[in-house]
């Protein structure tokens, strides 16, 4: 599985747009990029997944450049409730998804 | 659907005692995973099942740990005997077979403290 690198922590003020970048230089052709969110005392929760270009859902946007060696999770107009740890994972679908490996994640703190 | 259900939410036990953690996956999900989370090591995969069969237990730390899945709706993770270094949050997750669009669904975890 491709190794990922993310910032250990980030702070942001309420109402700001937050961008968390993940590096995955060894991403394989059939790998997808998936982001999870984990609140204190809860298990991780799937947020968004993409393969290339841009994906958007009701929670976030995911930007993936053409070389796919990095990806950026964008959270629009964050609120205090977005304080959580965010994990970037890279793995192929199907068989690869069966053994997702979580790194240390990015601890995002939203400041009032 | 009630999601992945784990019990108990909290467990405090004395060193040397047997501990059993329980998990009910989402109905219809063919894959079940047990993870352990600590501050030092992050989220580690311990073992996973496919259609109730253990596929990979290479993450199980030692013989004191065992996991079973007697049927599609129930799994247990047992630690015998427990040690203080086993203190962690243990998560169970399930996933539908071959569906990469939604990833895993995690339970709320069991916080285990061994004193």
XYZ file of C-alpha atoms in Angstrom:
227
model
C 0.000 0.000 0.000
C 1.207 3.518 -0.834
C 2.690 5.393 2.123
C 1.058 8.701 2.946
C 2.373 11.820 4.661
C 0.139 14.434 6.262
C 0.707 17.298 8.693
C 0.406 16.178 12.291
C -1.823 19.081 13.290
C -3.525 22.213 11.994
C -5.461 25.061 13.562
C -8.078 27.214 11.884
C -10.720 29.764 12.844
C -14.404 29.223 12.448
C -15.781 30.198 9.052
C -12.492 29.670 7.255
C -11.837 27.192 4.467
C -9.399 24.490 5.558
C -7.191 22.564 3.183
C -5.338 19.452 4.362
C -2.785 18.062 1.952
C -1.623 14.472 1.826
C 1.465 13.290 -0.053
C 1.495 9.843 -1.642
C 4.441 9.752 -4.026
C 4.262 5.995 -4.574
C 0.591 5.839 -5.521
C -0.199 3.029 -7.940
C -2.281 3.263 -11.085
C -5.279 1.515 -9.558
C -5.144 3.192 -6.149
C -7.971 5.375 -4.891
C -7.594 8.152 -2.322
C -9.938 8.061 0.634
C -10.345 10.414 3.576
C -11.786 9.562 6.955
C -12.766 11.790 9.872
C -12.553 10.736 13.502
C -14.201 12.615 16.349
C -13.111 12.027 19.950
C -14.536 8.819 21.406
C -15.817 7.662 18.024
C -14.597 5.441 15.238
C -13.372 6.917 11.943
C -16.060 7.930 9.455
C -15.741 7.885 5.679
C -15.844 11.413 4.210
C -14.872 11.290 0.562
C -13.058 9.222 -2.044
C -11.576 10.039 -5.432
C -9.298 8.857 -8.203
C -8.415 12.018 -10.119
C -9.342 15.688 -10.635
C -12.047 16.854 -8.251
C -14.747 15.192 -6.211
C -17.310 17.083 -4.149
C -20.000 15.971 -1.751
C -22.060 17.611 0.955
C -19.195 17.446 3.429
C -15.995 18.231 1.546
C -14.134 18.495 -1.726
C -11.155 16.442 -2.788
C -8.635 17.831 -5.237
C -6.229 15.482 -6.984
C -3.627 16.840 -9.439
C -2.819 15.098 -12.684
C 0.237 13.265 -11.299
C -1.830 11.998 -8.326
C 1.186 12.205 -6.027
C -0.755 14.318 -3.577
C -4.328 15.203 -2.719
C -6.029 18.005 -0.828
C -9.087 17.694 1.338
C -10.981 20.975 1.430
C -13.504 21.764 4.165
C -15.531 24.883 3.399
C -16.453 27.307 6.179
C -15.454 25.123 9.093
C -17.234 25.170 12.420
C -16.224 23.982 15.876
C -17.827 20.630 15.119
C -15.205 19.982 12.436
C -12.556 19.569 15.119
C -11.361 16.014 14.538
C -8.529 13.867 13.231
C -8.488 13.451 9.447
C -6.877 10.411 7.836
C -5.729 10.079 4.243
C -5.558 6.554 2.858
C -4.415 5.237 -0.498
C -5.380 1.765 -1.630
C -6.863 -0.074 -4.583
C -10.581 -0.848 -4.521
C -11.920 -4.328 -3.891
C -9.166 -6.499 -2.514
C -7.025 -3.551 -1.390
C -9.871 -2.040 0.513
C -9.956 -5.080 2.705
C -6.937 -4.005 4.629
C -6.897 -0.236 4.828
C -3.977 1.023 6.871
C -4.476 4.235 8.789
C -1.539 6.530 9.491
C -1.386 9.037 12.309
C -3.709 11.508 10.615
C -3.989 15.290 10.904
C -5.448 16.687 14.097
C -7.555 19.689 13.067
C -8.540 22.152 15.783
C -11.110 24.835 15.026
C -10.769 27.978 17.092
C -13.824 30.096 17.918
C -29.695 0.356 10.087
C -28.192 0.818 13.563
C -24.657 0.680 12.235
C -21.845 -1.356 13.722
C -22.610 -2.091 17.356
C -19.891 -2.761 19.900
C -20.148 -3.730 23.534
C -19.242 -2.854 26.126
C -18.364 0.830 25.585
C -15.999 0.801 28.527
C -14.254 -2.052 30.280
C -11.995 -1.866 33.289
C -10.348 -5.083 34.381
C -7.464 -6.297 36.471
C -4.307 -7.667 34.980
C -4.577 -11.392 34.328
C -8.327 -11.403 33.786
C -10.016 -12.492 30.577
C -11.650 -9.776 28.517
C -14.178 -10.315 25.731
C -15.168 -7.561 23.331
C -18.212 -7.953 21.117
C -19.230 -6.658 17.720
C -22.331 -6.808 15.556
C -21.572 -5.739 11.978
C -24.005 -4.124 9.576
C -26.306 -6.688 8.059
C -25.128 -7.726 4.615
C -21.529 -6.633 5.086
C -19.192 -9.488 4.218
C -16.039 -8.078 5.787
C -15.379 -7.466 9.462
C -12.284 -5.851 10.915
C -10.871 -5.413 14.397
C -8.640 -2.391 15.007
C -6.799 -1.154 18.075
C -6.036 2.507 18.680
C -3.476 3.971 21.066
C -1.764 7.328 21.249
C 1.611 5.762 20.573
C 0.737 3.464 17.664
C -2.337 5.051 16.131
C -4.944 2.801 14.512
C -3.663 -0.735 13.945
C -5.455 -3.529 12.102
C -5.510 -6.674 14.243
C -7.493 -9.155 12.148
C -10.166 -9.262 9.492
C -12.802 -11.747 8.388
C -14.493 -12.390 5.055
C -17.756 -14.295 5.178
C -17.009 -15.288 8.785
C -13.607 -16.756 7.906
C -10.442 -15.185 9.348
C -8.326 -14.023 6.417
C -5.390 -12.212 7.976
C -4.483 -12.204 11.651
C -0.928 -10.969 11.227
C -1.742 -7.870 13.249
C -2.730 -9.814 16.359
C -0.020 -8.890 18.853
C 0.438 -12.271 20.497
C -1.224 -15.537 21.433
C -3.120 -13.873 24.255
C -5.382 -12.360 21.599
C -7.971 -14.403 19.727
C -10.949 -13.494 17.552
C -13.920 -15.455 16.332
C -16.865 -14.889 14.051
C -19.341 -17.729 14.621
C -21.922 -16.196 12.279
C -22.475 -13.231 9.993
C -23.917 -11.054 12.728
C -21.483 -11.516 15.591
C -17.783 -11.402 16.339
C -15.693 -11.450 19.507
C -12.180 -10.382 20.366
C -10.794 -12.052 23.448
C -7.714 -11.232 25.482
C -6.560 -13.851 27.967
C -4.743 -13.013 30.170
C -4.988 -9.259 29.892
C -2.034 -6.956 30.604
C -1.823 -3.197 31.259
C -0.218 -2.649 27.837
C -3.434 -3.929 26.252
C -5.179 -0.746 27.396
C -6.511 0.931 24.249
C -9.674 1.640 22.301
C -10.718 -1.345 20.233
C -12.794 -0.695 17.131
C -14.800 -3.050 15.023
C -15.618 -2.103 11.424
C -17.530 -3.746 8.604
C -17.573 -3.303 4.860
C -19.659 -4.621 1.985
C -17.839 -6.943 -0.355
C -16.058 -5.188 -3.197
C -17.681 -1.821 -2.579
C -14.976 0.807 -2.594
C -17.287 3.794 -2.660
C -18.182 3.889 1.013
C -15.205 2.325 2.730
C -15.563 1.010 6.179
C -18.211 1.703 8.794
C -16.764 1.762 12.270
C -18.427 1.145 15.586
C -18.056 3.506 18.522
C -15.318 1.414 20.059
C -14.633 -0.244 23.394
C -12.276 1.602 25.717
C -10.330 -1.052 27.606
C -8.367 -0.237 30.721
C -6.287 -2.959 32.350
C -5.050 -2.075 35.815
